[in-house]
Structure formats: structure tokens, C-alpha cells
């Protein structure tokens, strides 16, 4: 099975033989590939689009509608996880498109604080059979304890499993695309099928980049939870990672023309209410870089 065949299937373009092959796989296979395929489609729907302003909104809406259609089709067959005959499954989405942090309280009382331009999706049977979420972006979780139904968060092939605890997950804050899971209270297990299973204790962060071994380090609360306080905090942060964090928080794209600039270290704190242009202007002044706005979502860096 591969993602190309899944793409054809959910678009209704498979032959009779291919349909039989895919449906047989859906009824019995491990879900990792399907997890990755679905989250990839979700990323496509939420990625910044670089186009002229007059056509940007129309194209984005059409693309998002097409991708969401595929996600809905996937949901129809998601029941294979339990080995039962596929039936329609409804999904709900918590999507923060505002410039402010949003707090959502789940049915079980668990709290999900969503950073800007972040989202989680979950099945409508949440808290009935399981408590599972799929995260895109950054979120802070305060989980209600339930020993019969562990709380699971899926992010880029990783699964974080908890019973009742407080933790933060960021999927878009690093230039290399790595994921950071930071534990504040309790205990969590972070796993990747056929790869690793790590247990975190309070004060530990797991940093994982695809294809590499996870790294366990300590962390500073101010560095991880700055967004909950309305701040953007850099502490000897590489410029490439700082720009990745700004991209996530402002829903934009910032292109480095010279990768070596990305290794520059920066420190400082900005208010989340400060405009992106002002933050970039400050960074540019300190590091002798100019930031040029290409369109409504994209900026380019140029060495002076």
C-alpha cells in the first residue's frame, strides 16, 4: 500500500481490482500510513498559499474544499481501526484562525489551549470509546484523568499517551520541522511504531526530527509557554528557528536567501500584539538583514 493508491481511492479513480485491494487493506492494516496520509492532507489545507491577492482567496477555498472532501472520505473508512465493517464516522475540528489564543474544553473536561493558526481534529465519539486528537500547530493540554480511556495526541507519526497531566506540543516551531513535546506535570509516554517509546518526567522535553533518534533535554517554561502569556521569547535561538516560530504564529512564510544566516543566535522578547513587520524590522536591524514583503503571506530575507 502507498499514498498514491490511497489518493486515487479517496478520489474515486481506482479500478475495481484496486478498490478491492485498498478496502481489504483498510479492514486489517496498521493505521500509521493512513494517519500520515490524512495529516498530510490537513497540512495541505492549512498551508500558506503564495499567489496574487486577487485570486488567493478563491484558490485557497477551492483547494481546502477538495482536501476536506478527501478527509471526509477517509473518515468514512476510519472504522477499520476496530476491525468492524466500515461505517460513516463524523469528525469535529477545533481551528484557531484568530490572532489570539483560544481555550476549548472537551467533553471530558480536558482543556486544550490552541495557539494561533493551529488546529486539532477528533471523532465525534470522543470520550465514548477513546480520547484521541490529531494536532497541527501548537497546543497546551491540561488533561482530566481517566484510567479507562487514555488521552492520545497524534503529531507527525508520534503518539503522546497520558492519563492525566499538563504538557505542551509544538509541531511548527523549528526550521527542521522537528516536534517538541514538553511535560510540565505528571507523566507521558511518547512513541513511534517500530522505532521508540520514551517516558517523560516533569521538566523534560522530547525533540524529534523525522528519521532521527529523539533527544531528551530540559527546558525553560518561558521558552516553551511564552505564547500563553502573549509573548514571543527568543533565548539564544537560531535565526532559522526564530523565523519558523514567527511563521507559525503569524500564518506566513519567511524565506532565507542565505541559509548561513539561519545559524545566527538571537535573544529578546516581543509582545504578541506587535506587528510582524515591526518584529522583522528589529531583527533585521540587529543582524544587518533586510526583509522584503513579496505578497500578503510571504517575506524574503536579503543580506545587506
C-alpha positions as a LaTeX table, in Angstrom:
\begin{tabular}{lrrr}
\hline
Residue & $x$ (\AA) & $y$ (\AA) & $z$ (\AA) \\
\hline
Unk1 & 0.00 & 0.00 & 0.00 \\
Unk2 & 1.22 & 3.55 & $-0.74$ \\
Unk3 & $-0.08$ & 7.12 & $-0.55$ \\
Unk4 & $-0.53$ & 7.36 & $-4.33$ \\
Unk5 & $-3.00$ & 4.48 & $-4.34$ \\
Unk6 & $-4.83$ & 5.93 & $-1.32$ \\
Unk7 & $-5.07$ & 9.26 & $-3.16$ \\
Unk8 & $-6.68$ & 7.55 & $-6.16$ \\
Unk9 & $-9.05$ & 5.60 & $-3.93$ \\
Unk10 & $-10.43$ & 8.56 & $-2.00$ \\
Unk11 & $-10.86$ & 10.49 & $-5.25$ \\
Unk12 & $-12.87$ & 7.60 & $-6.71$ \\
Unk13 & $-10.34$ & 6.94 & $-9.50$ \\
Unk14 & $-9.40$ & 3.30 & $-8.72$ \\
Unk15 & $-10.13$ & 0.27 & $-10.86$ \\
Unk16 & $-12.36$ & $-2.48$ & $-9.45$ \\
Unk17 & $-9.29$ & $-4.52$ & $-8.54$ \\
Unk18 & $-7.60$ & $-1.54$ & $-6.86$ \\
Unk19 & $-10.77$ & $-0.80$ & $-4.87$ \\
Unk20 & $-10.81$ & $-4.38$ & $-3.57$ \\
Unk21 & $-7.12$ & $-4.14$ & $-2.65$ \\
Unk22 & $-7.50$ & $-0.88$ & $-0.74$ \\
Unk23 & $-10.67$ & $-1.90$ & 1.10 \\
Unk24 & $-9.05$ & $-5.17$ & 2.16 \\
Unk25 & $-6.07$ & $-3.18$ & 3.50 \\
Unk26 & $-8.33$ & $-0.70$ & 5.31 \\
Unk27 & $-10.08$ & $-3.51$ & 7.13 \\
Unk28 & $-6.92$ & $-5.09$ & 8.50 \\
Unk29 & $-3.83$ & $-2.90$ & 8.27 \\
Unk30 & $-1.99$ & $-0.84$ & 10.85 \\
Unk31 & $-3.15$ & 2.81 & 10.79 \\
Unk32 & 0.22 & 4.57 & 10.66 \\
Unk33 & 0.22 & 5.14 & 6.88 \\
Unk34 & $-3.40$ & 6.31 & 6.95 \\
Unk35 & $-2.59$ & 8.66 & 9.86 \\
Unk36 & 0.27 & 10.19 & 7.86 \\
Unk37 & $-1.84$ & 10.46 & 4.70 \\
Unk38 & $-4.72$ & 12.20 & 6.48 \\
Unk39 & $-2.50$ & 14.66 & 8.36 \\
Unk40 & $-0.65$ & 15.40 & 5.13 \\
Unk41 & $-3.95$ & 16.37 & 3.52 \\
Unk42 & $-4.77$ & 18.51 & 6.55 \\
Unk43 & $-1.40$ & 20.28 & 6.22 \\
Unk44 & $-2.18$ & 20.99 & 2.54 \\
Unk45 & $-5.48$ & 22.60 & 3.52 \\
Unk46 & $-3.77$ & 24.88 & 6.06 \\
Unk47 & $-0.52$ & 25.72 & 4.24 \\
Unk48 & 0.08 & 29.39 & 3.26 \\
Unk49 & $-0.66$ & 29.92 & $-0.43$ \\
Unk50 & 1.71 & 32.11 & $-2.46$ \\
Unk51 & $-0.46$ & 33.74 & $-5.12$ \\
Unk52 & $-1.61$ & 37.17 & $-6.16$ \\
Unk53 & $-4.12$ & 38.68 & $-3.71$ \\
Unk54 & $-7.00$ & 38.77 & $-6.23$ \\
Unk55 & $-7.01$ & 35.03 & $-6.81$ \\
Unk56 & $-5.59$ & 33.88 & $-3.48$ \\
Unk57 & $-8.85$ & 33.53 & $-1.55$ \\
Unk58 & $-10.73$ & 31.71 & $-4.32$ \\
Unk59 & $-7.93$ & 29.23 & $-4.95$ \\
Unk60 & $-7.40$ & 28.58 & $-1.25$ \\
Unk61 & $-11.10$ & 27.95 & $-0.69$ \\
Unk62 & $-11.31$ & 25.55 & $-3.62$ \\
Unk63 & $-8.19$ & 23.67 & $-2.57$ \\
Unk64 & $-9.32$ & 23.45 & 1.05 \\
Unk65 & $-12.73$ & 22.16 & $-0.01$ \\
Unk66 & $-11.11$ & 19.44 & $-2.16$ \\
Unk67 & $-8.76$ & 18.37 & 0.62 \\
Unk68 & $-11.52$ & 18.37 & 3.24 \\
Unk69 & $-13.56$ & 16.21 & 0.87 \\
Unk70 & $-10.77$ & 13.65 & 0.89 \\
Unk71 & $-10.55$ & 13.83 & 4.70 \\
Unk72 & $-14.29$ & 13.20 & 4.96 \\
Unk73 & $-13.91$ & 10.21 & 2.65 \\
Unk74 & $-11.10$ & 8.88 & 4.83 \\
Unk75 & $-13.29$ & 9.27 & 7.87 \\
Unk76 & $-15.90$ & 7.06 & 6.24 \\
Unk77 & $-13.48$ & 4.16 & 6.41 \\
Unk78 & $-11.76$ & 5.02 & 9.70 \\
Unk79 & $-13.81$ & 2.39 & 11.49 \\
Unk80 & $-11.31$ & $-0.21$ & 10.29 \\
Unk81 & $-9.29$ & 0.65 & 13.38 \\
Unk82 & $-11.64$ & $-1.55$ & 15.42 \\
Unk83 & $-11.83$ & $-4.33$ & 12.83 \\
Unk84 & $-15.55$ & $-3.69$ & 12.31 \\
Unk85 & $-17.31$ & $-3.21$ & 8.98 \\
Unk86 & $-16.59$ & 0.34 & 7.73 \\
Unk87 & $-19.29$ & 2.86 & 8.64 \\
Unk88 & $-19.50$ & 6.62 & 8.37 \\
Unk89 & $-17.62$ & 8.45 & 11.12 \\
Unk90 & $-18.11$ & 12.14 & 11.80 \\
Unk91 & $-15.23$ & 14.42 & 12.69 \\
Unk92 & $-15.05$ & 17.70 & 14.55 \\
Unk93 & $-12.38$ & 20.37 & 14.19 \\
Unk94 & $-11.09$ & 22.97 & 16.62 \\
Unk95 & $-9.38$ & 25.54 & 14.43 \\
Unk96 & $-7.89$ & 28.79 & 15.71 \\
Unk97 & $-7.71$ & 31.21 & 12.78 \\
Unk98 & $-7.71$ & 34.28 & 15.04 \\
Unk99 & $-4.76$ & 36.33 & 16.28 \\
Unk100 & $-5.50$ & 35.34 & 19.87 \\
Unk101 & $-5.08$ & 32.16 & 21.93 \\
Unk102 & $-8.26$ & 30.13 & 22.23 \\
Unk103 & $-9.29$ & 27.77 & 25.04 \\
Unk104 & $-11.52$ & 24.77 & 24.26 \\
Unk105 & $-12.94$ & 22.46 & 26.92 \\
Unk106 & $-13.51$ & 18.91 & 25.76 \\
Unk107 & $-16.47$ & 16.74 & 26.77 \\
Unk108 & $-14.39$ & 15.00 & 29.47 \\
Unk109 & $-13.32$ & 18.34 & 30.99 \\
Unk110 & $-9.83$ & 18.32 & 29.47 \\
Unk111 & $-8.60$ & 21.75 & 28.36 \\
Unk112 & $-6.96$ & 22.44 & 25.00 \\
Unk113 & $-5.30$ & 25.83 & 24.56 \\
Unk114 & $-4.71$ & 26.42 & 20.85 \\
Unk115 & $-2.04$ & 28.78 & 19.64 \\
Unk116 & $-2.77$ & 30.93 & 16.59 \\
Unk117 & $-3.03$ & 29.15 & 13.22 \\
Unk118 & $-3.29$ & 25.77 & 14.99 \\
Unk119 & $-5.96$ & 23.07 & 14.90 \\
Unk120 & $-6.97$ & 19.69 & 16.27 \\
Unk121 & $-9.36$ & 17.18 & 14.76 \\
Unk122 & $-11.15$ & 14.35 & 16.55 \\
Unk123 & $-14.00$ & 11.90 & 16.05 \\
Unk124 & $-17.45$ & 12.75 & 17.37 \\
Unk125 & $-17.33$ & 9.64 & 19.57 \\
Unk126 & $-14.57$ & 11.26 & 21.61 \\
Unk127 & $-14.85$ & 10.27 & 25.29 \\
Unk128 & $-17.22$ & 7.41 & 24.46 \\
Unk129 & $-14.71$ & 4.82 & 23.26 \\
Unk130 & $-11.41$ & 6.70 & 23.10 \\
Unk131 & $-9.91$ & 10.16 & 23.66 \\
Unk132 & $-7.80$ & 10.84 & 20.56 \\
Unk133 & $-6.78$ & 14.10 & 18.90 \\
Unk134 & $-4.68$ & 14.95 & 15.83 \\
Unk135 & $-2.72$ & 18.20 & 16.26 \\
Unk136 & $-1.44$ & 20.64 & 13.65 \\
Unk137 & 0.48 & 23.61 & 15.07 \\
Unk138 & 0.90 & 24.19 & 18.81 \\
Unk139 & $-1.29$ & 23.42 & 21.81 \\
Unk140 & $-1.17$ & 23.24 & 25.61 \\
Unk141 & $-3.12$ & 20.39 & 27.18 \\
Unk142 & $-4.50$ & 20.01 & 30.70 \\
Unk143 & $-5.92$ & 16.50 & 30.73 \\
Unk144 & $-8.65$ & 15.16 & 33.01 \\
Unk145 & $-7.61$ & 11.80 & 34.48 \\
Unk146 & $-9.45$ & 8.75 & 33.14 \\
Unk147 & $-7.61$ & 5.43 & 33.59 \\
Unk148 & $-10.06$ & 3.57 & 31.36 \\
Unk149 & $-9.62$ & 5.94 & 28.42 \\
Unk150 & $-6.07$ & 7.25 & 27.95 \\
Unk151 & $-5.71$ & 10.60 & 26.21 \\
Unk152 & $-3.78$ & 10.33 & 22.92 \\
Unk153 & $-2.37$ & 13.13 & 20.76 \\
Unk154 & $-1.07$ & 12.25 & 17.28 \\
Unk155 & 1.54 & 14.51 & 15.68 \\
Unk156 & 3.63 & 13.67 & 12.62 \\
Unk157 & 3.81 & 9.92 & 13.26 \\
Unk158 & 4.30 & 10.35 & 17.03 \\
Unk159 & 1.70 & 9.41 & 19.63 \\
Unk160 & 1.70 & 11.02 & 23.08 \\
Unk161 & $-0.23$ & 8.96 & 25.62 \\
Unk162 & $-1.34$ & 10.28 & 29.03 \\
Unk163 & $-3.83$ & 9.56 & 31.79 \\
Unk164 & $-3.97$ & 12.98 & 33.44 \\
Unk165 & $-1.28$ & 15.61 & 33.11 \\
Unk166 & $-0.18$ & 19.00 & 31.72 \\
Unk167 & 2.01 & 19.27 & 28.63 \\
Unk168 & 2.76 & 21.36 & 25.53 \\
Unk169 & 3.27 & 20.15 & 21.94 \\
Unk170 & 4.71 & 22.27 & 19.12 \\
Unk171 & 4.91 & 20.93 & 15.56 \\
Unk172 & 5.99 & 24.04 & 13.62 \\
Unk173 & 8.46 & 25.96 & 15.80 \\
Unk174 & 11.73 & 24.59 & 14.37 \\
Unk175 & 13.26 & 25.12 & 10.94 \\
Unk176 & 13.99 & 21.40 & 10.53 \\
Unk177 & 10.33 & 20.50 & 11.12 \\
Unk178 & 11.03 & 18.73 & 14.41 \\
Unk179 & 8.36 & 18.24 & 17.07 \\
Unk180 & 8.78 & 19.32 & 20.70 \\
Unk181 & 6.78 & 17.68 & 23.50 \\
Unk182 & 7.32 & 19.41 & 26.85 \\
Unk183 & 5.98 & 17.94 & 30.10 \\
Unk184 & 5.03 & 20.27 & 32.95 \\
Unk185 & 3.13 & 17.94 & 35.30 \\
Unk186 & 2.52 & 14.19 & 35.60 \\
Unk187 & 3.95 & 11.66 & 33.16 \\
Unk188 & 3.55 & 10.93 & 29.44 \\
Unk189 & 4.75 & 8.25 & 27.04 \\
Unk190 & 5.79 & 9.31 & 23.53 \\
Unk191 & 6.06 & 6.57 & 20.93 \\
Unk192 & 6.65 & 5.95 & 17.24 \\
Unk193 & 5.70 & 2.50 & 15.89 \\
Unk194 & 8.71 & 0.17 & 15.45 \\
Unk195 & 11.07 & 2.95 & 16.50 \\
Unk196 & 10.95 & 4.11 & 20.13 \\
Unk197 & 8.88 & 4.58 & 23.27 \\
Unk198 & 10.08 & 7.26 & 25.69 \\
Unk199 & 8.61 & 8.20 & 29.09 \\
Unk200 & 8.92 & 11.88 & 30.04 \\
Unk201 & 9.11 & 13.28 & 33.55 \\
Unk202 & 8.20 & 16.88 & 34.53 \\
Unk203 & 10.72 & 19.37 & 33.17 \\
Unk204 & 11.74 & 17.16 & 30.25 \\
Unk205 & 11.29 & 17.89 & 26.55 \\
Unk206 & 11.39 & 15.34 & 23.76 \\
Unk207 & 12.67 & 16.78 & 20.49 \\
Unk208 & 12.08 & 14.61 & 17.44 \\
Unk209 & 13.03 & 15.19 & 13.82 \\
Unk210 & 11.80 & 12.65 & 11.27 \\
Unk211 & 14.29 & 9.84 & 10.71 \\
Unk212 & 16.46 & 10.70 & 13.73 \\
Unk213 & 16.62 & 9.40 & 17.27 \\
Unk214 & 14.62 & 11.51 & 19.77 \\
Unk215 & 16.52 & 13.81 & 22.10 \\
Unk216 & 15.51 & 14.31 & 25.75 \\
Unk217 & 16.50 & 17.66 & 27.24 \\
Unk218 & 15.41 & 20.05 & 29.97 \\
Unk219 & 13.54 & 23.25 & 29.09 \\
Unk220 & 12.65 & 26.68 & 30.43 \\
Unk221 & 8.95 & 27.42 & 30.88 \\
Unk222 & 9.39 & 30.93 & 29.48 \\
Unk223 & 10.79 & 29.48 & 26.26 \\
Unk224 & 8.00 & 26.93 & 25.80 \\
Unk225 & 4.96 & 28.75 & 27.18 \\
Unk226 & 5.72 & 32.29 & 26.04 \\
Unk227 & 2.73 & 32.15 & 23.67 \\
Unk228 & 0.28 & 31.53 & 26.55 \\
Unk229 & 1.48 & 34.78 & 28.11 \\
Unk230 & 1.08 & 36.76 & 24.90 \\
Unk231 & 4.84 & 36.87 & 24.30 \\
Unk232 & 7.35 & 35.69 & 21.72 \\
Unk233 & 10.52 & 34.79 & 23.61 \\
Unk234 & 13.89 & 34.05 & 22.00 \\
Unk235 & 16.76 & 32.78 & 24.18 \\
Unk236 & 19.94 & 32.28 & 22.12 \\
Unk237 & 17.64 & 30.96 & 19.41 \\
Unk238 & 18.97 & 30.31 & 15.92 \\
Unk239 & 17.50 & 32.79 & 13.46 \\
Unk240 & 16.10 & 29.97 & 11.27 \\
Unk241 & 14.16 & 28.59 & 14.24 \\
Unk242 & 13.00 & 32.07 & 15.27 \\
Unk243 & 11.62 & 32.66 & 11.77 \\
Unk244 & 9.91 & 29.23 & 11.84 \\
Unk245 & 8.16 & 30.23 & 15.07 \\
Unk246 & 7.08 & 33.55 & 13.57 \\
Unk247 & 5.72 & 31.73 & 10.52 \\
Unk248 & 3.56 & 29.54 & 12.74 \\
Unk249 & 2.28 & 32.37 & 14.92 \\
Unk250 & 1.55 & 34.82 & 12.12 \\
Unk251 & 0.45 & 32.33 & 9.47 \\
Unk252 & 3.03 & 33.48 & 6.94 \\
Unk253 & 6.10 & 32.27 & 5.03 \\
Unk254 & 9.61 & 33.72 & 5.51 \\
Unk255 & 12.31 & 32.63 & 3.08 \\
Unk256 & 16.02 & 32.84 & 3.96 \\
Unk257 & 18.04 & 33.73 & 0.85 \\
Unk258 & 21.26 & 32.63 & 2.56 \\
Unk259 & 21.00 & 29.51 & 4.78 \\
Unk260 & 24.12 & 30.52 & 6.71 \\
Unk261 & 22.16 & 33.44 & 8.17 \\
Unk262 & 19.92 & 30.92 & 9.88 \\
Unk263 & 22.72 & 29.99 & 12.29 \\
Unk264 & 22.87 & 33.47 & 13.83 \\
Unk265 & 21.77 & 33.46 & 17.50 \\
Unk266 & 19.19 & 35.94 & 18.74 \\
Unk267 & 17.72 & 36.78 & 22.14 \\
Unk268 & 14.87 & 39.04 & 23.08 \\
Unk269 & 11.19 & 39.21 & 23.87 \\
Unk270 & 8.35 & 40.68 & 21.83 \\
Unk271 & 4.69 & 41.25 & 22.60 \\
Unk272 & 2.31 & 39.05 & 20.60 \\
Unk273 & 0.38 & 42.23 & 19.81 \\
Unk274 & 3.39 & 43.67 & 17.97 \\
Unk275 & 3.07 & 43.58 & 14.19 \\
Unk276 & 5.17 & 41.07 & 12.27 \\
Unk277 & 6.66 & 43.91 & 10.24 \\
Unk278 & 7.96 & 45.59 & 13.40 \\
Unk279 & 9.48 & 42.36 & 14.73 \\
Unk280 & 11.20 & 41.69 & 11.40 \\
Unk281 & 12.43 & 45.26 & 11.28 \\
Unk282 & 14.01 & 44.85 & 14.73 \\
Unk283 & 15.63 & 41.54 & 13.83 \\
Unk284 & 16.87 & 42.99 & 10.56 \\
Unk285 & 18.45 & 46.00 & 12.29 \\
Unk286 & 20.31 & 43.83 & 14.82 \\
Unk287 & 21.61 & 41.31 & 12.27 \\
Unk288 & 22.01 & 43.59 & 9.26 \\
Unk289 & 19.31 & 41.84 & 7.24 \\
Unk290 & 16.51 & 43.28 & 5.17 \\
Unk291 & 13.06 & 41.66 & 5.00 \\
Unk292 & 11.15 & 42.26 & 1.77 \\
Unk293 & 7.41 & 41.63 & 1.59 \\
Unk294 & 6.59 & 39.68 & $-1.59$ \\
Unk295 & 2.81 & 39.36 & $-1.12$ \\
Unk296 & 0.24 & 39.16 & 1.68 \\
Unk297 & 1.74 & 35.95 & 3.14 \\
Unk298 & 5.39 & 35.83 & 2.07 \\
Unk299 & 8.60 & 37.64 & 3.05 \\
Unk300 & 12.14 & 37.21 & 1.80 \\
Unk301 & 15.40 & 37.94 & 3.59 \\
Unk302 & 18.31 & 39.68 & 1.91 \\
Unk303 & 21.78 & 40.22 & 3.31 \\
Unk304 & 22.78 & 43.86 & 3.31 \\
\hline
\end{tabular}
